[in-house]
Tab-separated table of C-alpha atoms and ligand atoms in Angstrom:
chain	number	residue	atom	x	y	z
A	222	UNK	CA	76.840	119.840	103.505
A	223	UNK	CA	78.022	122.119	100.587
A	224	UNK	CA	80.367	120.740	97.928
A	225	UNK	CA	83.192	123.166	99.218
A	226	UNK	CA	82.838	121.825	102.761
A	227	UNK	CA	82.658	118.328	101.517
A	228	UNK	CA	85.795	118.832	99.361
A	229	UNK	CA	87.647	120.343	102.286
A	230	UNK	CA	86.842	117.367	104.443
A	231	UNK	CA	88.013	115.044	101.705
A	232	UNK	CA	91.474	116.476	102.113
A	233	UNK	CA	92.045	115.066	105.616
A	234	UNK	CA	90.825	111.450	105.167
A	235	UNK	CA	92.142	108.345	106.847
A	236	UNK	CA	92.693	105.380	104.475
A	237	UNK	CA	93.938	101.922	105.427
A	238	UNK	CA	95.571	100.214	102.411
A	239	UNK	CA	95.846	96.441	102.496
A	240	UNK	CA	98.448	95.225	99.970
A	241	UNK	CA	97.966	91.711	98.806
A	242	UNK	CA	100.675	89.453	97.482
A	243	UNK	CA	100.499	89.728	93.660
A	244	UNK	CA	102.807	91.010	90.910
A	245	UNK	CA	100.704	94.248	90.807
A	246	UNK	CA	101.737	95.032	94.416
A	247	UNK	CA	104.435	97.297	93.092
A	248	UNK	CA	101.670	99.709	91.788
A	249	UNK	CA	100.434	100.115	95.286
A	250	UNK	CA	103.505	102.364	95.740
A	251	UNK	CA	102.162	104.756	93.206
A	252	UNK	CA	98.721	104.490	94.714
A	253	UNK	CA	100.178	105.507	98.090
A	254	UNK	CA	101.970	108.428	96.621
A	255	UNK	CA	98.704	109.727	94.899
A	256	UNK	CA	96.751	109.296	98.106
A	257	UNK	CA	99.382	111.263	100.006
A	258	UNK	CA	99.269	113.908	97.313
A	259	UNK	CA	95.710	114.448	98.126
A	260	UNK	CA	96.521	114.967	101.793
A	261	UNK	CA	95.148	111.632	102.991
A	262	UNK	CA	96.670	109.910	105.892
A	263	UNK	CA	97.623	106.344	104.737
A	264	UNK	CA	98.314	103.396	106.990
A	265	UNK	CA	99.197	100.083	105.418
A	266	UNK	CA	99.055	96.331	106.011
A	267	UNK	CA	101.223	94.110	103.989
A	268	UNK	CA	100.154	90.408	103.813
A	269	UNK	CA	102.903	87.798	104.205
A	270	UNK	CA	103.146	87.234	100.479
A	271	UNK	CA	103.010	91.026	99.639
A	272	UNK	CA	106.364	91.285	101.407
A	273	UNK	CA	107.801	89.143	98.589
A	274	UNK	CA	106.827	91.829	96.054
A	275	UNK	CA	107.334	95.154	97.898
A	276	UNK	CA	109.468	96.061	100.834
A	277	UNK	CA	107.996	97.287	104.062
A	278	UNK	CA	110.653	99.950	103.999
A	279	UNK	CA	109.526	101.495	100.719
A	280	UNK	CA	105.852	101.389	101.807
A	281	UNK	CA	106.703	103.049	105.088
A	282	UNK	CA	108.790	105.732	103.368
A	283	UNK	CA	106.020	106.635	100.881
A	284	UNK	CA	103.209	106.474	103.326
A	285	UNK	CA	105.261	108.184	105.967
A	286	UNK	CA	103.622	105.799	108.502
A	287	UNK	CA	104.318	102.520	110.251
A	288	UNK	CA	103.622	99.460	108.094
A	289	UNK	CA	101.613	96.778	109.833
A	290	UNK	CA	102.647	93.159	109.212
A	291	UNK	CA	101.680	90.778	111.947
A	292	UNK	CA	98.399	89.972	113.640
A	293	UNK	CA	99.984	89.433	116.957
A	294	UNK	CA	102.964	91.821	117.381
A	295	UNK	CA	103.642	92.704	120.959
A	296	UNK	CA	105.004	96.137	120.051
A	297	UNK	CA	102.271	96.943	117.582
A	298	UNK	CA	99.401	95.586	119.633
A	299	UNK	CA	100.539	97.819	122.542
A	300	UNK	CA	100.382	100.840	120.184
A	301	UNK	CA	97.486	100.054	117.934
A	302	UNK	CA	95.673	96.783	118.063
A	303	UNK	CA	93.932	95.306	114.977
A	304	UNK	CA	90.432	96.391	116.179
A	305	UNK	CA	91.707	99.951	116.679
A	306	UNK	CA	93.204	99.909	113.175
A	307	UNK	CA	89.912	98.664	111.692
A	308	UNK	CA	88.171	101.489	113.476
A	309	UNK	CA	90.758	104.188	112.642
A	310	UNK	CA	90.179	103.982	108.924
A	311	UNK	CA	87.442	105.847	107.258
A	312	UNK	CA	87.649	103.514	104.293
A	313	UNK	CA	89.734	100.280	103.688
A	314	UNK	CA	91.293	99.725	100.193
A	315	UNK	CA	92.573	96.288	99.196
A	316	UNK	CA	95.016	96.676	96.242
A	317	UNK	CA	95.902	94.354	94.770
A	318	UNK	CA	93.116	92.049	95.982
A	319	UNK	CA	94.314	88.583	94.902
A	320	UNK	CA	92.103	85.648	94.261
A	321	UNK	CA	93.403	84.008	97.400
A	322	UNK	CA	92.777	87.084	99.554
A	323	UNK	CA	89.218	87.489	98.185
A	324	UNK	CA	88.603	83.808	98.856
A	325	UNK	CA	89.780	84.058	102.458
A	326	UNK	CA	87.722	87.173	103.135
A	327	UNK	CA	84.663	85.371	101.500
A	328	UNK	CA	84.786	82.500	103.934
A	329	UNK	CA	85.420	84.813	106.883
A	330	UNK	CA	89.024	83.728	107.708
A	331	UNK	CA	90.817	85.743	110.410
A	332	UNK	CA	94.231	84.075	110.280
A	333	UNK	CA	96.368	87.103	109.570
A	334	UNK	CA	96.197	90.901	110.105
A	335	UNK	CA	94.647	91.680	106.782
A	336	UNK	CA	91.706	89.196	107.052
A	337	UNK	CA	91.191	89.959	110.741
A	338	UNK	CA	90.850	93.671	110.087
A	339	UNK	CA	88.542	93.043	107.169
A	340	UNK	CA	86.372	90.933	109.334
A	341	UNK	CA	86.447	93.368	112.269
A	342	UNK	CA	85.750	96.489	110.388
A	343	UNK	CA	82.343	98.272	109.889
A	344	UNK	CA	83.868	100.808	107.404
A	345	UNK	CA	83.410	100.739	103.634
A	346	UNK	CA	85.737	98.357	101.811
A	347	UNK	CA	86.987	98.843	98.292
A	348	UNK	CA	88.637	95.912	96.536
A	349	UNK	CA	90.879	96.321	93.506
A	350	UNK	CA	91.393	92.773	92.135
A	351	UNK	CA	94.372	91.700	90.150
A	352	UNK	CA	95.002	88.250	88.846
A	353	UNK	CA	95.372	85.969	85.853
A	354	UNK	CA	92.299	86.122	83.562
A	355	UNK	CA	91.411	82.426	84.092
A	356	UNK	CA	91.520	82.908	87.869
A	357	UNK	CA	89.229	85.972	87.514
A	358	UNK	CA	86.859	84.006	85.341
A	359	UNK	CA	86.904	80.940	87.540
A	360	UNK	CA	83.545	80.149	88.899
A	361	UNK	CA	85.061	80.108	92.437
A	362	UNK	CA	86.281	83.629	92.110
A	363	UNK	CA	82.985	84.749	90.418
A	364	UNK	CA	81.131	83.250	93.362
A	365	UNK	CA	83.408	85.079	95.875
A	366	UNK	CA	83.098	88.301	93.962
A	367	UNK	CA	79.362	88.168	94.094
A	368	UNK	CA	79.343	87.130	97.742
A	369	UNK	CA	81.585	90.070	98.734
A	370	UNK	CA	79.499	92.435	96.715
A	371	UNK	CA	76.407	91.068	98.441
A	372	UNK	CA	78.003	91.993	101.738
A	373	UNK	CA	78.457	95.561	100.569
A	374	UNK	CA	82.048	95.525	99.496
A	375	UNK	CA	82.734	97.638	96.402
A	376	UNK	CA	85.018	96.762	93.529
A	377	UNK	CA	87.123	98.835	91.092
A	378	UNK	CA	88.402	96.878	88.070
A	379	UNK	CA	89.946	94.677	87.132
A	380	UNK	CA	90.703	96.185	83.722
A	381	UNK	CA	91.480	94.248	80.629
A	382	UNK	CA	94.854	94.315	79.042
A	383	UNK	CA	98.269	92.672	79.013
A	384	UNK	CA	98.681	90.641	82.176
A	385	UNK	CA	101.872	89.941	83.936
A	386	UNK	CA	101.731	86.227	83.109
A	387	UNK	CA	102.000	87.143	79.384
A	388	UNK	CA	98.292	86.644	78.579
A	389	UNK	CA	95.716	89.177	77.593
A	390	UNK	CA	92.330	89.674	79.175
A	391	UNK	CA	90.460	90.757	82.323
A	392	UNK	CA	92.625	90.784	85.473
A	393	UNK	CA	94.729	93.893	85.440
A	394	UNK	CA	94.670	95.963	88.530
A	395	UNK	CA	92.622	99.164	87.785
A	396	UNK	CA	94.608	102.260	86.935
A	397	UNK	CA	95.662	104.347	89.974
A	398	UNK	CA	93.461	107.348	88.979
A	399	UNK	CA	90.541	104.961	88.729
A	400	UNK	CA	91.151	103.608	92.222
A	401	UNK	CA	91.508	107.108	93.585
A	402	UNK	CA	88.154	108.143	91.957
A	403	UNK	CA	86.531	105.111	93.467
A	404	UNK	CA	87.906	106.057	97.013
A	405	UNK	CA	86.680	109.606	96.404
A	406	UNK	CA	83.127	108.341	95.611
A	407	UNK	CA	83.089	106.257	98.831
A	408	UNK	CA	84.398	109.088	100.940
A	409	UNK	CA	81.881	111.569	99.483
A	410	UNK	CA	79.138	109.040	100.272
A	411	UNK	CA	80.543	108.559	103.779
A	412	UNK	CA	80.520	112.267	104.327
A	413	UNK	CA	76.907	112.518	103.209
A	414	UNK	CA	75.844	109.361	104.979
A	415	UNK	CA	73.955	111.319	107.618
A	416	UNK	CA	71.830	112.816	104.888
A	417	UNK	CA	69.370	109.862	104.956
A	418	UNK	CA	69.869	109.290	108.684
A	419	UNK	CA	66.208	109.882	109.643
A	420	UNK	CA	64.627	108.511	106.551
A	421	UNK	CA	62.702	105.259	106.344
A	422	UNK	CA	62.715	103.269	103.020
A	423	UNK	CA	60.645	100.379	101.964
A	424	UNK	CA	62.103	98.180	99.225
A	425	UNK	CA	60.415	95.281	97.507
A	426	UNK	CA	62.784	92.657	95.918
A	427	UNK	CA	62.808	89.196	94.297
A	428	UNK	CA	60.158	87.210	92.643
A	429	UNK	CA	56.642	86.540	93.926
A	430	UNK	CA	55.330	83.068	93.659
A	431	UNK	CA	51.621	82.128	93.018
A	432	UNK	CA	50.483	78.789	93.863
A	433	UNK	CA	48.598	76.643	91.267
A	434	UNK	CA	48.332	73.722	93.653
A	435	UNK	CA	50.532	72.578	96.576
A	436	UNK	CA	53.436	71.778	94.274
A	437	UNK	CA	53.288	74.038	91.279
A	438	UNK	CA	53.350	77.756	91.014
A	439	UNK	CA	53.610	80.823	88.633
A	440	UNK	CA	56.871	82.882	89.203
A	441	UNK	CA	59.739	84.445	87.304
A	442	UNK	CA	63.560	84.622	87.222
A	443	UNK	CA	64.210	87.568	89.514
A	444	UNK	CA	67.130	86.835	91.913
A	445	UNK	CA	66.490	89.775	94.243
A	446	UNK	CA	70.078	91.021	93.592
A	447	UNK	CA	69.202	94.557	92.408
A	448	UNK	CA	66.696	95.060	95.313
A	449	UNK	CA	69.112	93.712	97.929
A	450	UNK	CA	71.922	95.876	96.557
A	451	UNK	CA	69.633	98.951	96.936
A	452	UNK	CA	68.828	97.980	100.460
A	453	UNK	CA	72.489	97.871	101.306
A	454	UNK	CA	73.316	101.154	99.471
A	455	UNK	CA	70.535	102.974	101.342
A	456	UNK	CA	71.544	101.370	104.597
A	457	UNK	CA	75.171	102.503	103.989
A	458	UNK	CA	73.842	106.008	103.434
A	459	UNK	CA	72.321	105.982	106.871
A	460	UNK	CA	68.613	105.185	106.101
A	461	UNK	CA	66.403	102.802	108.024
A	462	UNK	CA	65.558	100.117	105.423
A	463	UNK	CA	62.679	97.668	105.430
A	464	UNK	CA	63.113	94.983	102.777
A	465	UNK	CA	60.046	93.063	101.676
A	466	UNK	CA	61.469	90.178	99.961
A	467	UNK	CA	59.822	87.699	97.720
A	468	UNK	CA	61.543	84.403	96.708
A	469	UNK	CA	65.378	84.603	96.659
A	470	UNK	CA	68.306	82.523	97.661
A	471	UNK	CA	70.158	85.634	99.080
A	472	UNK	CA	70.794	85.790	102.852
A	473	UNK	CA	68.917	88.559	104.699
A	474	UNK	CA	71.408	91.524	104.849
A	475	UNK	CA	72.747	92.519	108.187
A	476	UNK	CA	71.156	95.691	109.822
A	477	UNK	CA	68.087	95.591	107.555
A	478	UNK	CA	64.610	94.525	108.613
A	479	UNK	CA	63.748	91.776	106.133
A	480	UNK	CA	60.233	90.521	105.773
A	481	UNK	CA	59.901	87.361	103.690
A	482	UNK	CA	56.763	86.957	101.595
A	483	UNK	CA	55.625	84.629	98.871
A	484	UNK	CA	52.703	85.923	96.878
A	485	UNK	CA	51.986	89.365	95.489
A	486	UNK	CA	49.003	89.781	97.942
A	487	UNK	CA	51.348	88.976	100.885
A	488	UNK	CA	53.911	91.474	99.442
A	489	UNK	CA	51.222	94.174	99.240
A	490	UNK	CA	49.918	93.693	102.770
A	491	UNK	CA	53.533	93.533	104.185
A	492	UNK	CA	54.282	96.900	102.504
A	493	UNK	CA	51.077	98.592	103.570
A	494	UNK	CA	51.910	97.600	107.203
A	495	UNK	CA	55.072	99.538	106.947
A	496	UNK	CA	53.611	102.811	106.066
A	497	UNK	CA	54.321	105.658	106.584
A	498	UNK	CA	57.730	105.619	105.039
A	499	UNK	CA	59.752	108.480	103.287
A	500	UNK	CA	60.584	106.472	100.206
A	501	UNK	CA	59.411	103.264	98.549
A	502	UNK	CA	61.354	101.435	95.821
A	503	UNK	CA	59.614	98.565	93.986
A	504	UNK	CA	62.346	96.388	92.420
A	505	UNK	CA	60.343	93.207	92.840
A	506	UNK	CA	59.198	91.286	89.786
A	507	UNK	CA	55.675	90.652	90.853
A	508	UNK	CA	53.536	88.169	89.077
A	509	UNK	CA	50.810	90.092	87.323
A	510	UNK	CA	48.534	87.063	87.459
A	511	UNK	CA	47.451	84.291	89.841
A	512	UNK	CA	45.123	81.445	89.428
A	513	UNK	CA	41.607	82.375	90.454
A	514	UNK	CA	41.558	79.529	92.973
A	515	UNK	CA	44.591	77.498	93.787
A	516	UNK	CA	43.785	73.739	93.973
A	517	UNK	CA	43.924	72.439	97.569
A	518	UNK	CA	45.317	69.095	96.353
A	519	UNK	CA	47.914	68.275	93.594
A	520	UNK	CA	46.236	68.468	90.205
A	521	UNK	CA	46.217	64.915	88.800
A	522	UNK	CA	47.437	64.219	85.296
A	523	UNK	CA	44.446	62.491	83.522
A	524	UNK	CA	45.476	60.087	80.823
A	525	UNK	CA	43.312	61.360	77.924
A	526	UNK	CA	43.251	65.051	78.908
A	527	UNK	CA	45.531	66.918	76.506
A	528	UNK	CA	44.960	70.452	77.848
A	529	UNK	CA	44.320	72.033	81.212
A	530	UNK	CA	42.810	75.463	81.480
A	531	UNK	CA	43.675	77.699	84.410
A	532	UNK	CA	41.692	80.733	85.039
A	533	UNK	CA	43.897	83.621	85.949
A	534	UNK	CA	42.954	86.774	87.702
A	535	UNK	CA	45.036	90.040	88.077
A	536	UNK	CA	47.187	90.519	91.109
A	537	UNK	CA	47.056	93.863	92.999
A	538	UNK	CA	49.596	96.397	91.729
A	539	UNK	CA	51.854	97.234	94.775
A	540	UNK	CA	53.663	100.173	93.095
A	541	UNK	CA	50.358	101.754	91.970
A	542	UNK	CA	48.773	101.161	95.319
A	543	UNK	CA	51.641	102.866	97.117
A	544	UNK	CA	51.679	105.757	94.578
A	545	UNK	CA	47.982	106.483	95.193
A	546	UNK	CA	47.874	105.771	98.872
A	547	UNK	CA	46.650	108.525	101.366
A	548	UNK	CA	49.938	107.925	103.238
A	549	UNK	CA	51.929	108.150	99.929
A	550	UNK	CA	55.714	108.147	100.509
A	551	UNK	CA	57.459	111.373	99.490
A	552	UNK	CA	59.330	109.455	96.830
A	553	UNK	CA	58.010	106.408	95.013
A	554	UNK	CA	60.250	104.673	92.596
A	555	UNK	CA	59.393	101.823	90.217
A	556	UNK	CA	61.564	99.580	87.980
A	557	UNK	CA	60.747	98.489	84.521
A	558	UNK	CA	62.465	95.580	82.730
A	559	UNK	CA	62.081	96.131	78.983
A	560	UNK	CA	63.358	94.316	75.965
A	561	UNK	CA	62.397	96.927	73.368
A	562	UNK	CA	61.644	100.724	73.216
A	563	UNK	CA	63.209	100.980	76.702
A	564	UNK	CA	62.591	104.609	77.387
A	565	UNK	CA	59.227	104.886	75.672
A	566	UNK	CA	57.830	101.840	77.442
A	567	UNK	CA	59.242	102.836	80.801
A	568	UNK	CA	57.697	106.263	80.458
A	569	UNK	CA	54.336	104.594	79.815
A	570	UNK	CA	54.768	102.560	83.062
A	571	UNK	CA	55.761	105.746	85.003
A	572	UNK	CA	52.520	107.406	84.016
A	573	UNK	CA	50.326	104.337	84.374
A	574	UNK	CA	51.679	103.539	87.976
A	575	UNK	CA	51.751	107.171	89.153
A	576	UNK	CA	55.210	106.879	90.730
A	577	UNK	CA	57.915	109.644	90.695
A	578	UNK	CA	60.790	107.899	89.034
A	579	UNK	CA	61.188	104.766	87.073
A	580	UNK	CA	64.378	102.849	86.610
A	581	UNK	CA	64.375	101.245	83.208
A	582	UNK	CA	66.459	98.123	82.887
A	583	UNK	CA	67.585	97.159	79.435
A	584	UNK	CA	67.102	93.400	79.419
A	585	UNK	CA	68.257	93.150	75.882
A	586	UNK	CA	71.547	94.855	76.420
A	587	UNK	CA	74.690	92.830	77.267
A	588	UNK	CA	72.930	89.657	78.167
A	589	UNK	CA	70.521	88.844	80.970
A	590	UNK	CA	69.631	91.214	83.858
A	591	UNK	CA	67.500	88.670	85.770
A	592	UNK	CA	69.973	86.874	88.089
A	593	UNK	CA	72.978	88.647	86.749
A	594	UNK	CA	75.466	90.721	88.859
A	595	UNK	CA	75.281	93.481	86.259
A	596	UNK	CA	72.696	95.892	85.059
A	597	UNK	CA	72.268	98.717	82.619
A	598	UNK	CA	69.638	101.217	83.590
A	599	UNK	CA	68.158	104.635	82.743
A	600	UNK	CA	66.757	106.795	85.512
A	601	UNK	CA	63.589	108.474	84.253
A	602	UNK	CA	62.197	111.401	86.259
A	603	UNK	CA	60.041	114.446	85.489
A	604	UNK	CA	63.453	116.300	84.968
A	605	UNK	CA	64.670	113.965	82.159
A	606	UNK	CA	66.422	110.729	81.457
A	607	UNK	CA	69.847	109.683	82.796
A	608	UNK	CA	71.217	106.707	80.894
A	609	UNK	CA	73.916	104.822	82.720
A	610	UNK	CA	76.491	102.401	81.214
A	611	UNK	CA	76.496	98.706	82.308
A	612	UNK	CA	77.833	98.394	85.834
A	613	UNK	CA	77.408	96.057	88.781
A	614	UNK	CA	74.008	96.101	90.501
A	615	UNK	CA	75.748	97.475	93.663
A	616	UNK	CA	77.107	100.407	91.572
A	617	UNK	CA	73.612	100.967	90.061
A	618	UNK	CA	72.246	100.967	93.620
A	619	UNK	CA	74.916	103.458	94.793
A	620	UNK	CA	74.097	105.745	91.841
A	621	UNK	CA	70.459	105.659	92.557
A	622	UNK	CA	71.189	106.292	96.212
A	623	UNK	CA	73.147	109.376	95.372
A	624	UNK	CA	70.135	110.727	93.379
A	625	UNK	CA	67.944	109.944	96.394
A	626	UNK	CA	70.210	111.860	98.662
A	627	UNK	CA	70.070	114.766	96.266
A	628	UNK	CA	66.265	114.538	96.226
A	629	UNK	CA	66.021	114.718	100.065
A	630	UNK	CA	68.787	117.246	100.434
A	631	UNK	CA	68.401	119.572	97.419
A	632	UNK	CA	70.846	122.166	98.919
A	633	UNK	CA	73.544	119.473	99.597
A	634	UNK	CA	74.635	119.379	96.069
A	635	UNK	CA	75.677	115.704	96.217
A	636	UNK	CA	75.351	114.153	92.842
B	745	PMT	O1	66.120	90.524	90.887
B	745	PMT	P1	67.261	90.638	89.878
B	745	PMT	O2	67.637	89.229	89.355
B	745	PMT	O3	68.343	91.395	90.436
B	745	PMT	O4	66.693	91.425	88.663
B	745	PMT	C1	66.238	92.746	88.820
B	745	PMT	C2	64.898	93.042	88.122
B	745	PMT	C3	65.106	92.937	86.560
B	745	PMT	C4	63.817	92.159	88.553
B	745	PMT	C5	64.526	94.566	88.493
B	745	PMT	O5	65.601	95.338	88.234
B	745	PMT	C6	63.260	95.027	87.715
B	745	PMT	O6	63.332	95.513	86.627
B	745	PMT	N1	62.108	94.781	88.409
B	745	PMT	C7	60.828	95.150	87.781
B	745	PMT	C8	60.509	94.098	86.770
B	745	PMT	C9	59.285	94.549	85.901
B	745	PMT	O7	59.496	94.999	84.790
B	745	PMT	O8	58.166	94.491	86.451
B	745	PMT	P2	56.835	95.055	85.841
B	745	PMT	O9	56.915	95.588	84.465
B	745	PMT	O10	55.908	93.849	85.890
B	745	PMT	O11	56.383	96.057	86.836
B	745	PMT	C10	56.812	97.471	86.811
B	745	PMT	C11	56.896	98.027	88.215
B	745	PMT	O12	55.643	97.733	88.918
B	745	PMT	C12	57.946	97.348	89.060
B	745	PMT	O13	58.464	98.334	89.917
B	745	PMT	C13	57.175	96.267	89.852
B	745	PMT	O14	57.836	96.081	91.156
B	745	PMT	C14	55.908	96.994	90.053
B	745	PMT	N2	54.737	96.026	90.168
B	745	PMT	C15	54.375	95.270	89.135
B	745	PMT	C16	53.263	94.420	89.221
B	745	PMT	C17	52.551	94.324	90.434
B	745	PMT	N3	51.518	93.563	90.532
B	745	PMT	N4	52.907	95.081	91.415
B	745	PMT	C18	54.028	95.908	91.292
B	745	PMT	O15	54.401	96.588	92.353
């Protein structure tokens, strides 16, 4: 699809806006106005507490549409049931997303119209949180945020600034143009989703674990979050995804064939069994070494023995094997976690492994990458280096996916 066609289609989009009950709810009125300016059809749901902050009448007037309030309204159900409403929308925006609403969605509640629609939908969901900074920083909200992201929901904001409660910090609803830009990105992706419809992708994720004996092992701190986010992003873009997952605590994502493995050798054979594929992305942190021979019984601690020598041998390199395989995927992407000389070291890995692109993670920048919900990467290809700012792993995944779509559809112009 050309950029012009795509822009034209963006003019007649259908957005369902769910307004949560927070002080920032009044800003949803401006959001509705800006969405209407773009020619989008906007339907709205107000939660019970949102009605305390904005009136259904003003929302109806600005959206030029009926406002949906109740889960079981005889008149509304006869016209448009909650399932139909969930299907009608091309994207669902929750603004403001309060801590309470996020928590209820995280546990899968369906006790009002907003949560029921969010549970019943298969459309992309964008959340724009707004709350007090302590509520945003609370580990319960952090957990819910990560959980919802892991299920593929996207977030815009919150921004930092003066909060309604008189405090200063992270928790302000994102600015309306920021929210509109995020919706634009989702809609663009939605329009181009079919671009990867007939493509098969293999993704490795998580840490491998190499047994020393039945109770001890060699491993690393990879959580699998970056790889799982990529699997979701590619699935959302219409691709068939096979996720070969090492050790992780993440649940297997819906709609993605997930093969659980433990060691590097198991990961390699699971990958080779999936060939041919159109693309392979190796995000896994694979143990470079394993003990030459794992002990069949627990190694005993001997009183006077101060040292223990383990003989290590190199594990097979999955990325290099895929890059040089007779059924080499059209696009092979590796990851490189570097703490110094990020680009130079990543370029060395790109050449050594023989892959097409390498995604360099700066593990020195802005704290840890392993296990974090955030990442800061540079995409290194033959065409050059694209350095991205720090963002969530799902945003990184979406960005890489857009580059992959462009790779497979060079005429599509999607960037
Ligand atoms: O899992 P998270 O907590 O979300 O963290 C994500 C991550 C930091 C693990 C991920 O983004 C990442 O950078 N993964 C690669 C880590 C790394 O630097 O690995 P490496 O330098 O050992 O290997 C470079 C590349 O070769 C990687 O694509 C790796 O998957 C691949 N490799 C390495 C060794 C091996 N035996 N086989 C491989 O396929």
